[in-house]
XYZ file of C-alpha atoms in Angstrom:
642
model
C 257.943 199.654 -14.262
C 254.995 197.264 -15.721
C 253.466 197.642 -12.636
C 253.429 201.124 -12.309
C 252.733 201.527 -16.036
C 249.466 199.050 -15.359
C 247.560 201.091 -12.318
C 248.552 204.573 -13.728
C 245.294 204.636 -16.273
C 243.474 203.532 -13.145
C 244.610 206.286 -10.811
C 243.885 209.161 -13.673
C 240.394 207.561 -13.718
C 240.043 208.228 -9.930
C 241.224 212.066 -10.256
C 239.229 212.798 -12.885
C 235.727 212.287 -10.982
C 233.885 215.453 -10.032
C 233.833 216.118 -6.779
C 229.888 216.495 -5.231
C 228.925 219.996 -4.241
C 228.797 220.778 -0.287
C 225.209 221.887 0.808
C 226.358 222.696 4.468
C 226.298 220.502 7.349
C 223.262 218.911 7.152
C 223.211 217.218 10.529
C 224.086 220.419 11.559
C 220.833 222.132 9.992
C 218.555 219.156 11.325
C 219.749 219.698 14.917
C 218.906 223.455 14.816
C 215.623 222.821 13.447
C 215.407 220.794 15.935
C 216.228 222.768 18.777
C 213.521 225.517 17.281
C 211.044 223.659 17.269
C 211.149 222.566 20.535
C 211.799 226.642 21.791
C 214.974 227.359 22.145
C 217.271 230.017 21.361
C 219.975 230.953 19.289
C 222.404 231.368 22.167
C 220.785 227.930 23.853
C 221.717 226.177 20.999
C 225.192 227.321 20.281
C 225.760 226.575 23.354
C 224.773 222.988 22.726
C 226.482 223.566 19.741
C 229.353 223.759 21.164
C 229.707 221.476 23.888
C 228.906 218.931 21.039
C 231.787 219.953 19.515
C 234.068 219.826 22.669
C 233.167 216.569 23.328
C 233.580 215.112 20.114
C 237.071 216.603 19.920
C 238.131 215.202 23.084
C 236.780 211.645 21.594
C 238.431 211.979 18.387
C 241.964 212.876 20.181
C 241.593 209.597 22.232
C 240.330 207.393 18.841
C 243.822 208.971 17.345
C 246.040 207.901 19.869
C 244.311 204.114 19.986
C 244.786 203.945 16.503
C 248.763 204.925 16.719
C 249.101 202.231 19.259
C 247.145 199.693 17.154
C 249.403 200.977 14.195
C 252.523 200.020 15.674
C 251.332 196.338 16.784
C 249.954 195.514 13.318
C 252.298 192.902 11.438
C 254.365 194.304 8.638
C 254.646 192.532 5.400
C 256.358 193.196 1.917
C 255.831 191.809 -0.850
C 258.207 192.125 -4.238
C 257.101 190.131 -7.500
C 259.503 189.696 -10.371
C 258.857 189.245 -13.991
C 259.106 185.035 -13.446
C 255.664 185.479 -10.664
C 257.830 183.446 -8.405
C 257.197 184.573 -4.615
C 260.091 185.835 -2.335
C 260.042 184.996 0.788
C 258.163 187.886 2.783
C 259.754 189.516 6.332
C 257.374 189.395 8.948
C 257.701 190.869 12.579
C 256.014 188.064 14.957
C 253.894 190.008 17.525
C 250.982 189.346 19.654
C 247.272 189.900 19.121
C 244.378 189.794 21.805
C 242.161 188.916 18.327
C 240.975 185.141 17.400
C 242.445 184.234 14.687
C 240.251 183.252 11.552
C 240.250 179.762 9.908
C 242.284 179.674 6.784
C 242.974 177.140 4.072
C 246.473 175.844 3.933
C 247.429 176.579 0.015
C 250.077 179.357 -0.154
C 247.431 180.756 -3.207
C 244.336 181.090 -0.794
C 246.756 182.515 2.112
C 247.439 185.261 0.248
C 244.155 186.147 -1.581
C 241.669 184.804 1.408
C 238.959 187.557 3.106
C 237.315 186.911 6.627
C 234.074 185.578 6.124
C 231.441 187.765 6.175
C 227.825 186.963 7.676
C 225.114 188.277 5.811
C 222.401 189.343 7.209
C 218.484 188.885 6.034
C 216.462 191.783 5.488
C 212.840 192.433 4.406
C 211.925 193.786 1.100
C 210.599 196.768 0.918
C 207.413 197.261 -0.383
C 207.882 201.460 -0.722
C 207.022 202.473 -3.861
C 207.539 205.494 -5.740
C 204.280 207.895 -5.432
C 203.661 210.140 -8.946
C 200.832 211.351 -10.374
C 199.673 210.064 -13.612
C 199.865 213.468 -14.572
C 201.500 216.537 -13.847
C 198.528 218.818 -13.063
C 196.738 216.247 -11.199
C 196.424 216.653 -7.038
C 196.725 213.554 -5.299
C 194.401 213.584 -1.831
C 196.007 212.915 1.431
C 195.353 209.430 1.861
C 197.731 208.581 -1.589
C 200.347 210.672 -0.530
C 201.713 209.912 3.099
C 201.284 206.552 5.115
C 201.928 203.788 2.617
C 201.777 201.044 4.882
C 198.469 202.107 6.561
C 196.995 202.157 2.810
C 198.511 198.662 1.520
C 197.091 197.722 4.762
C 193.661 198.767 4.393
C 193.926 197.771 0.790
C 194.793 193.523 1.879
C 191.934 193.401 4.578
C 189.670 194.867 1.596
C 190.470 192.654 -0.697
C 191.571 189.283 1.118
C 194.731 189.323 -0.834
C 198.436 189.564 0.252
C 200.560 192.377 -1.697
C 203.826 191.473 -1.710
C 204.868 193.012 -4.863
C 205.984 196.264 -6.192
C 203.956 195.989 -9.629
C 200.924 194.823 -6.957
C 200.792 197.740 -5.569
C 202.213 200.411 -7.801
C 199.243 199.202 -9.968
C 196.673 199.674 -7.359
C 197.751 203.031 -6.682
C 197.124 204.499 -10.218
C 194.054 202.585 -10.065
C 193.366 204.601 -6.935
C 194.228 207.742 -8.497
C 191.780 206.975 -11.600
C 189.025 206.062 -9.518
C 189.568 208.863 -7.030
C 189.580 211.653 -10.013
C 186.554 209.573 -11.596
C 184.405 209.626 -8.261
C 185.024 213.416 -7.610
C 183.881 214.131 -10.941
C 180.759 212.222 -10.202
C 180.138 213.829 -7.221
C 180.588 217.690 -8.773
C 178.365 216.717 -11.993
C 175.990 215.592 -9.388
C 175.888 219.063 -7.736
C 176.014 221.550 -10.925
C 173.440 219.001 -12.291
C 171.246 220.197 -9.124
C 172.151 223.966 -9.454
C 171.217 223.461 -13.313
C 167.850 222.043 -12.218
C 166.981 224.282 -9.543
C 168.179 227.428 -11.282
C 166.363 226.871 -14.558
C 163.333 226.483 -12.542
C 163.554 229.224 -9.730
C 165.629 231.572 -12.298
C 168.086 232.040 -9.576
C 171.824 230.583 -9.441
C 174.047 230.401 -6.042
C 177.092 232.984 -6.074
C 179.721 230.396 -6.623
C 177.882 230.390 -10.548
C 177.704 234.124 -10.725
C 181.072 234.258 -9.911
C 182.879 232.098 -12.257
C 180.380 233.225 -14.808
C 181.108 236.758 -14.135
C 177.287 237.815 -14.501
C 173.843 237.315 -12.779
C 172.000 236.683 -16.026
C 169.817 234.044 -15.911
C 170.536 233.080 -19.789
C 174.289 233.162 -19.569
C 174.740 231.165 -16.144
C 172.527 228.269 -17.606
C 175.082 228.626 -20.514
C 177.792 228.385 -18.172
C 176.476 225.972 -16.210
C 175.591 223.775 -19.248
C 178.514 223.775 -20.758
C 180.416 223.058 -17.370
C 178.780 220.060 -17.112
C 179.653 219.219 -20.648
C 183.282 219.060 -19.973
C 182.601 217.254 -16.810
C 181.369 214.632 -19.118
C 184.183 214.451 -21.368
C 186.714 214.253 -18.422
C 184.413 211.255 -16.836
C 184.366 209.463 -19.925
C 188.593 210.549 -20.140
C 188.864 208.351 -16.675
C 186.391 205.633 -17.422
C 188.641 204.635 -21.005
C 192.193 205.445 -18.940
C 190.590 202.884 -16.040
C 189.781 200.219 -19.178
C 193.334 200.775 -20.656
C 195.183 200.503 -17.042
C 193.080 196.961 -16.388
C 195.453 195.732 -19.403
C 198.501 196.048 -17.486
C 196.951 194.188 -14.378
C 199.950 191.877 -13.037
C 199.181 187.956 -13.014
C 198.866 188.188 -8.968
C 195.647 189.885 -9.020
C 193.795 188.428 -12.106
C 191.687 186.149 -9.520
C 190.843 189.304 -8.197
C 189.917 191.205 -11.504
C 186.078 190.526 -11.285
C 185.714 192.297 -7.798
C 188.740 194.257 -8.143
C 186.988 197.792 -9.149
C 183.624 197.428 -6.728
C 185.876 197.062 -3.627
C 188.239 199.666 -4.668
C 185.451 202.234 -5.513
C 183.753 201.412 -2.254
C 187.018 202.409 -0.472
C 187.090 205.851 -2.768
C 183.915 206.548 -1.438
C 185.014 206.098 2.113
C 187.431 208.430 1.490
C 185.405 210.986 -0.188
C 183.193 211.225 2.617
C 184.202 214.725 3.567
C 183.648 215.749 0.342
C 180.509 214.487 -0.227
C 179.406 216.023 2.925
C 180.594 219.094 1.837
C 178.883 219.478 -1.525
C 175.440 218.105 0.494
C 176.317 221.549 2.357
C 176.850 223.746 -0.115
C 173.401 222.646 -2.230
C 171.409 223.108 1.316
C 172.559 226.378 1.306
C 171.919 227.121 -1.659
C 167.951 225.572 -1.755
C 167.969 227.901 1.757
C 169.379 230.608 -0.535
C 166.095 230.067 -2.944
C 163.958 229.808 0.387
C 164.487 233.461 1.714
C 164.213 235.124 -2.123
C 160.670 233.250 -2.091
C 159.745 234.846 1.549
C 161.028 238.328 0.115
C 158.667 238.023 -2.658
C 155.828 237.095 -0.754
C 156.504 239.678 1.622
C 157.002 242.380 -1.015
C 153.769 241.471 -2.542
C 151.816 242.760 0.393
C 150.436 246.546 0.660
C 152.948 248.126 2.493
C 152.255 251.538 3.934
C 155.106 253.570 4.666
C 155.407 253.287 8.187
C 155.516 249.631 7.618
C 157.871 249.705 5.334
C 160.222 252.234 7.976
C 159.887 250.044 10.686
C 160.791 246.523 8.741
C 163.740 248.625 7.177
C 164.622 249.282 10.755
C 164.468 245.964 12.193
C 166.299 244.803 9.055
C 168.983 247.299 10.225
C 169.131 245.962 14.053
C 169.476 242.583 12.645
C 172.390 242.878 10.686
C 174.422 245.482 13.691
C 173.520 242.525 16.257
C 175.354 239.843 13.139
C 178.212 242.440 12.956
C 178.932 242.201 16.354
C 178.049 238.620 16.239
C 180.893 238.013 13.062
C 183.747 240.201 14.991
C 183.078 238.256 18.304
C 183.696 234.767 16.657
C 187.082 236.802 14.674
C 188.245 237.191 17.921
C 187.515 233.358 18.772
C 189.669 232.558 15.680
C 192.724 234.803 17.033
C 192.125 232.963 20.703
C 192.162 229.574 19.088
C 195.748 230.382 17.000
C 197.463 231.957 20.010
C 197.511 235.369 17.940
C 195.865 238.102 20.114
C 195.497 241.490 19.128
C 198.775 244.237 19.673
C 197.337 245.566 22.683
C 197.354 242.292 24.515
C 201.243 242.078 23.979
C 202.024 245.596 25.113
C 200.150 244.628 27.962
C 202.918 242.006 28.606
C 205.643 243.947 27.492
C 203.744 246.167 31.018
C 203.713 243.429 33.323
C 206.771 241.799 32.422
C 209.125 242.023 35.387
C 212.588 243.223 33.618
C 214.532 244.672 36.310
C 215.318 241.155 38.476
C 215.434 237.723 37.370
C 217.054 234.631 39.579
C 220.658 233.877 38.039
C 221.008 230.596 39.683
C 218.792 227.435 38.078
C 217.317 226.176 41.027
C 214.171 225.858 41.999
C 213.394 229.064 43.244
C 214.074 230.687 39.362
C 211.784 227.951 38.377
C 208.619 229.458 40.939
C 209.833 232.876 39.718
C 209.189 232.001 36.217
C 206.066 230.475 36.843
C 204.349 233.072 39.140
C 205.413 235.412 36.392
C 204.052 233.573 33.726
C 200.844 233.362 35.828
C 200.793 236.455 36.502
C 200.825 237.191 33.090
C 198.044 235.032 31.871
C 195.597 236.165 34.600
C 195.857 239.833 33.337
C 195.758 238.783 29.512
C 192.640 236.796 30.710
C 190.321 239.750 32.340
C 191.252 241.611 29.584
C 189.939 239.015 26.968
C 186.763 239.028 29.611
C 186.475 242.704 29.245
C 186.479 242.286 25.079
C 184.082 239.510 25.109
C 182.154 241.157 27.539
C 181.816 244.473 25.569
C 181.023 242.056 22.452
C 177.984 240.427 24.340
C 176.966 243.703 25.426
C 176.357 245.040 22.373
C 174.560 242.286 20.706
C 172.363 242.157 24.006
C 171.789 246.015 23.506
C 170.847 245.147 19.647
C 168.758 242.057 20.184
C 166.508 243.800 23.152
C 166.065 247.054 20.767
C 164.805 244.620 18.062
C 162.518 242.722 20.085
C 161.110 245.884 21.472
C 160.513 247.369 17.911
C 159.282 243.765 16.549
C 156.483 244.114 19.473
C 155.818 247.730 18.500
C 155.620 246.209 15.187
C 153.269 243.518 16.223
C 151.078 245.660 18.690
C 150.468 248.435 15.745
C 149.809 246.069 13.110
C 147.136 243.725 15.319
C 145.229 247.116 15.989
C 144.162 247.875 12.376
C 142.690 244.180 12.133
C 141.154 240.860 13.549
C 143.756 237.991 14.064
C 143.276 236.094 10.644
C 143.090 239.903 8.671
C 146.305 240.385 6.272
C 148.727 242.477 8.204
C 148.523 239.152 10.726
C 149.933 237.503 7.620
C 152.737 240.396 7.265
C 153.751 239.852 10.587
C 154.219 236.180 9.666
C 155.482 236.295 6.579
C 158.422 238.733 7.794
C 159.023 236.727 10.609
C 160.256 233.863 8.667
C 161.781 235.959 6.108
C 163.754 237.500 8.653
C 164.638 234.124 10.647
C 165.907 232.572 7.438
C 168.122 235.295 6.627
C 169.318 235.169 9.869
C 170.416 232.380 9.700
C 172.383 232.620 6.428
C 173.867 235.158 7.302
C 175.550 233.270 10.864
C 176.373 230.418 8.654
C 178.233 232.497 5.919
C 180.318 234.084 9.101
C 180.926 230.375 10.591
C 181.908 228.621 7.707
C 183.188 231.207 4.844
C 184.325 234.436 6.451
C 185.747 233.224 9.734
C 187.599 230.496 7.566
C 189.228 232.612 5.065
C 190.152 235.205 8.283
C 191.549 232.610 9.931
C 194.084 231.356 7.118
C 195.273 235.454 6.622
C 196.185 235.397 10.454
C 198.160 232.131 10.003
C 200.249 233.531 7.177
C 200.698 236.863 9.131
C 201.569 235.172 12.129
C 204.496 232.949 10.241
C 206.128 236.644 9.891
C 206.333 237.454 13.681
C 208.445 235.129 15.173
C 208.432 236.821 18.218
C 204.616 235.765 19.029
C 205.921 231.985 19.505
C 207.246 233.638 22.700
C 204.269 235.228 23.811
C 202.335 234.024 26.816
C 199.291 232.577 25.699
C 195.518 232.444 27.754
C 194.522 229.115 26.763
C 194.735 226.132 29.377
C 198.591 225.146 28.688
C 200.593 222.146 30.430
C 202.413 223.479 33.202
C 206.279 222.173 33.184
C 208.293 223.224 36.182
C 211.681 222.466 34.684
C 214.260 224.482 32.763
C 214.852 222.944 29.961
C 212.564 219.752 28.651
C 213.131 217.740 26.176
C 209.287 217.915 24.930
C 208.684 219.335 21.187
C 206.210 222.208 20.589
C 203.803 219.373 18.912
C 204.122 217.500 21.730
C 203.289 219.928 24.623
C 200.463 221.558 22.451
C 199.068 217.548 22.859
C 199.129 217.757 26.394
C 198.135 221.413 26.629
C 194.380 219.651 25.737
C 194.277 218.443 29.102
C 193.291 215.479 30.367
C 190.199 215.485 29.473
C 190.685 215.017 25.646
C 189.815 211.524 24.121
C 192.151 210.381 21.303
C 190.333 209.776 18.385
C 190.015 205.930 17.154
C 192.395 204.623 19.616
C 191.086 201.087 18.788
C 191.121 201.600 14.694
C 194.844 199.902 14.648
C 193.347 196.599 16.764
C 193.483 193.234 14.967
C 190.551 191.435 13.941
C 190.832 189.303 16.256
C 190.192 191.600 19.411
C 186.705 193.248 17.691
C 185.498 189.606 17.394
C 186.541 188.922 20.758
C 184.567 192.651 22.121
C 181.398 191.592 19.515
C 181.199 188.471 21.362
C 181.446 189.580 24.611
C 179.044 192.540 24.316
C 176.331 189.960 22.621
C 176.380 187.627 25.164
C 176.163 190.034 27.733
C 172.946 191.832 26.291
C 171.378 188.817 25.690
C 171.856 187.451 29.294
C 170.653 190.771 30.749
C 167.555 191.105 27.731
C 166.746 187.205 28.688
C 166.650 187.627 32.763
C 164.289 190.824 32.156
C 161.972 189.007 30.208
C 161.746 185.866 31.891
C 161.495 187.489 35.587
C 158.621 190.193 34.401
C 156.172 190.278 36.757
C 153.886 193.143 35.142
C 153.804 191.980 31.819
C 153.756 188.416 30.174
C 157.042 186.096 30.709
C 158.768 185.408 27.278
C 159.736 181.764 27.703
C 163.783 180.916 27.474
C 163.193 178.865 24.491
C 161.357 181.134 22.389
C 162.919 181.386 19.014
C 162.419 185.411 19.337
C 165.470 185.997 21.351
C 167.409 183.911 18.531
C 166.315 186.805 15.821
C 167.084 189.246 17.835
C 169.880 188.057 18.408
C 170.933 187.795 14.990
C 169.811 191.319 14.190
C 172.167 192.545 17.286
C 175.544 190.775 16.367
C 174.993 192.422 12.696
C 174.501 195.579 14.102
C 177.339 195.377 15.730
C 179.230 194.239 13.247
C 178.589 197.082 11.144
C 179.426 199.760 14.134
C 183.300 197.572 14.668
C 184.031 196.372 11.216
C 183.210 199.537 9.151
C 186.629 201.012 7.714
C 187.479 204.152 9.048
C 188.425 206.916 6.816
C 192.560 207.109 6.102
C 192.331 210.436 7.362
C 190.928 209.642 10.209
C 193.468 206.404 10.202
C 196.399 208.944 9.747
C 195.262 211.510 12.544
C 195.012 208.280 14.806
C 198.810 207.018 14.373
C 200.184 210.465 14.294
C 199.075 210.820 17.883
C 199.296 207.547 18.510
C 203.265 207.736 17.996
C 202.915 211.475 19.639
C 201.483 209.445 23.156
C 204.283 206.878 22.906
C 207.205 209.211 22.761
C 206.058 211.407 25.078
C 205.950 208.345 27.051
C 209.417 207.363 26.664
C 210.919 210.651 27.212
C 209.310 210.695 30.496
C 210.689 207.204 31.442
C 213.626 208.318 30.261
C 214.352 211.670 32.020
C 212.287 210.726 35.835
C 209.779 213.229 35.217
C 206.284 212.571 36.355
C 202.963 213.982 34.365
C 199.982 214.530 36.830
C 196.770 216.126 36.798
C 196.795 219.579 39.217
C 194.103 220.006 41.764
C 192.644 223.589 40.659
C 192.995 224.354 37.388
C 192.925 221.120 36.152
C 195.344 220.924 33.555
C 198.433 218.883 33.163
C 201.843 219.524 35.264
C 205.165 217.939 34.739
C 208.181 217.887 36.938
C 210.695 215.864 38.061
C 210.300 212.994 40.235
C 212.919 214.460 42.458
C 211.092 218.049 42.908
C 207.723 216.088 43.524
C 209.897 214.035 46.706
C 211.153 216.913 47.968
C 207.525 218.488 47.897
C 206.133 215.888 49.357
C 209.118 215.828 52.046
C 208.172 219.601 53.113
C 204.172 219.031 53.430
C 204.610 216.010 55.575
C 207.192 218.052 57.870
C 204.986 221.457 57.851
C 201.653 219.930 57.766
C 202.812 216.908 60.479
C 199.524 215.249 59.100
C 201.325 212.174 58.490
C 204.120 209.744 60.470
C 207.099 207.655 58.971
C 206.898 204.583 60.330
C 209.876 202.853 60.850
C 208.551 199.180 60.984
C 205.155 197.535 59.549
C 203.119 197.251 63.233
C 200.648 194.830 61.624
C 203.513 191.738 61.993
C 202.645 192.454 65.939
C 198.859 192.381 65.598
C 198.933 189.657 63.353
């Protein structure tokens, strides 16, 4: 009764935990996500489902019955205690047991309470921390977000110092994220200080102003833009005193370091803001192009323009922007070419062609011919009718562009008539010849890099409804794979659908040290052997002796050159991109290995083919015997000649 009254409180305890909601089978979920992504259906993988399933019920039947049988060998013992604590002698069943039998201490007290000892095994700390933003409205850039590892990386070879703390490198982080909000604010008071400049003297401000001031008065946008940069002040001066009050909380570790701590970590912000830098250089060449062409207008609106001059530059005006119309909508349909998202009519066409009324049943490799001649078929006629739209594009901007060289001429010829060659309408001509080349050429790079963009990202989100275009046969270059089912992902055969002519980018940025130092060296010594036998065998000019101390500057000047082009950091973007296909190239490796298929490069397209090793014997098999180009030999007849 004590005993039960003792472990009652302890089994209430146990009843009254809440159970934890069930959120499905998540394994489940993850293997159908799987099986989307890599193209299959909804029957496929119920089917896969469900052999799964089969399986592991036939395993779990066997496991049940090996347990019974272990059951009924395992010794039995019982054990009474009485209010004394004196033991009873326990009844045991003696049986026998294929297991080694552990070493235990000979006290009656240890015999009963002793465990089997258990080895522990030594793992690594983790050095994961938790990423959050200093605060909640606050964006974090790629490079802080994903890849850890690559960035405490980079960070050690920066600084020379090993991180092997948490608080190391949780402090460097919101260091990071200080210093990266602090440079971008640089960088944007650097540009509206140039739009504040340059539109208080030309009195004209770039749309992106207008915009966000809601006006084209000159008065209000240098109010707007003025007090802009105002705030950007107060938020750089917000970072600068939030760096000062996060150096106070600088672990012990990296006091040594505190002196060069911020130079080396804004040097790497920079690095990473390269693309952004580059961008806002972009946008404030535009917009001194912008102030350019309103100049040219000007001066060509200041001339005496009769009205037949003023028809025909109206005219070519109006030629110019039809052949940039056509222009725009050709490079539209680039951007639907590039996202595999043609227009409807290309997939009624294959709806047309599609052969519906006989497909193979068996899966051999005659169903696997018929599915690629099909698919061929398919392609070629999606691909002369994308010929006949691009075709119809360049025709028109052709037709455009010889219609406005024939009225610039007419232009030309009329004008020269009524003067000598250095008389004002000369200087017309002129004048609206460069007008009308710079707006040209705003107007292409508007389409290129605002327009198209911004089309682009509406077709993505329109394509994410239509599932069914995943399906569709695309007329870009693909990776032919002459198989049924593959165990490739979508990622991964979009990879190899670049062909084999694609370079990975920065396949050397993960090398050690070591190696560059070892490729510096090597490419120094080389030029310098090849530099010093030109010099000293010149027979036309005068012999540099081998001694001279001008090869020894030069070569100095050489090995820092390149050690700038090797040692220079590489963006973590550009780090990230690397490893992602890195890892991409290595398990599309292994899955080959693993499943005998064999990835070669075909003969007339050009692009990638994979099939089984098998199917490429039996191939191989059938040309010898129809060709009978070649003869098996049965023995080597070079042991006879030799």
């Amino acid at each position: 009764m004590i005993v039960q009254q003792e472990h009652h409180p302890i089994s209430s305890k146990k009843n009254s935990k809440r159970r934890k909601k069930c959120h499905g089978n998540r394994k489940l979920q993850r293997f159908r996500k799987k099986c989307r992504k890599r193209g299959l259906t909804k029957e496929e993988t119920q089917r896969l489902i469900d052999e799964y399933a089969d399986n592991n019920q036939h395993q779990n039947k066997s496991n049940h019955q090996q347990k019974k049988v272990v059951g009924t060998n395992i010794e039995k013992m019982d054990v009474s205690t009485n209010l004394n604590g004196t033991l009873n002698e326990s009844e045991t069943n003696p049986t026998k047991s294929n297991k080694r039998k552990q070493q235990i201490s000979q006290s009656s007290s240890q015999r009963s309470t002793s465990h089997p000892f258990v080895k522990r095994i030594k793992r690594h700390k983790s050095l994961q921390i938790r990423i959050t933003p200093l605060k909640l409205n606050l964006k974090l850039p790629i490079y802080l977000k994903v890849h850890q590892n690559i960035l405490f990386r980079t960070l050690r070879l920066l600084l020379k110092h090993k991180l092997q703390r948490k608080c190391e490198c949780q402090f460097l982080h919101h260091r990071l994220q200080l210093l990266n909000q602090q440079c971008h604010m640089e960088l944007r008071q650097n540009l509206w200080q140039s739009y504040l400049n340059l539109g208080s003297e030309k009195e004209v401000w770039p749309n992106v102003v207008m915009k966000m001031a809601k006006t084209d008065e000159h008065l209000v946008c240098q109010q707007f833009v003025q007090k802009q940069l105002n705030e950007m002040k107060i938020k750089y001066d917000q970072c600068t005193n939030e760096l000062s009050l996060q150096l106070q909380s600088c672990p012990v570790t990296l006091m040594e370091l505190q002196s060069s701590l911020d130079q080396h970590l804004k040097e790497f912000v920079q690095i990473q803001q390269k693309y952004i830098a580059t961008k806002m250089q972009f946008q404030l060449q535009r917009y001194e192009d912008m102030i350019t062409e309103i100049e040219l207008l000007q001066t060509l609106s200041s001339f005496p323009l009769s009205s037949d001059q003023q028809n025909t530059i109206n005219q070519l005006v109006h030629l110019q922007e039809k052949q940039v119309q056509f222009y725009e909508d050709l490079l539209k349909l680039e951007a639907r070419v590039s996202i595999d998202f043609l227009p409807r009519s290309f997939d009624e066409l294959e709806d047309f062609v599609t052969f519906d009324d006989y497909f193979p049943v068996g899966k051999d490799t005659v169903a696997i011919e018929f599915k690629q001649t099909n698919f061929k078929i398919i392609q070629e006629a999606k691909r002369m009718w994308l010929k006949t739209y691009i075709d119809a594009y360049e025709s028109e901007i052709e037709k455009f562009k010889h219609q406005y060289e024939d009225e610039l001429y007419q232009f030309q010829l009329v004008n020269s008539r009524h003067g000598g060659i250095y008389s004002t309408t000369t200087t017309i001509v002129n004048s609206f010849l460069d007008y009308m080349n710079r707006r040209t050429n705003r107007l292409k790079d508007e389409i290129a890099y605002e327009k198209v963009p911004l089309y682009r990202k509406h077709l993505l989100r329109v394509q994410q409804r239509f599932k069914s275009t995943q399906k569709m046969v695309t007329v870009k270059p693909t990776v032919i794979v002459d198989l049924f089912y593959h165990p490739f992902t979508a990622a991964q055969l979009a990879y190899l659908s670049r062909g084999p002519s694609y370079i990975r980018p920065n396949p050397s940025v993960f090398f050690p040290e070591k190696t560059f130092k070892k490729r510096i060296d090597r490419e120094l010594k080389d030029t310098m052997k090849k530099l010093k036998q030109c010099m000293s065998n010149d027979h036309d000019r005068p012999k540099i002796p081998l001694t001279s101390p001008l090869y020894k500057s030069y070569a100095d000047q050489l090995q820092s050159c390149l050690n700038q082009a090797y040692m220079t950091p590489t963006p973590l973007i550009d780090q990230i991109r690397a490893l992602r296909e890195l890892k991409m190239v290595q398990s599309i490796r292994t899955k080959l290995k693993k499943f005998k298929l064999i990835l070669r490069e075909t003969d007339k397209s050009g692009v990638l083919h994979i099939g089984s090793a098998a199917d490429y014997e039996r191939k191989a098999i059938e040309y010898r015997r129809t060709t009978g180009a070649y003869e098996l030999l049965t023995s080597n007849p070079f042991n006879d000649i030799i």
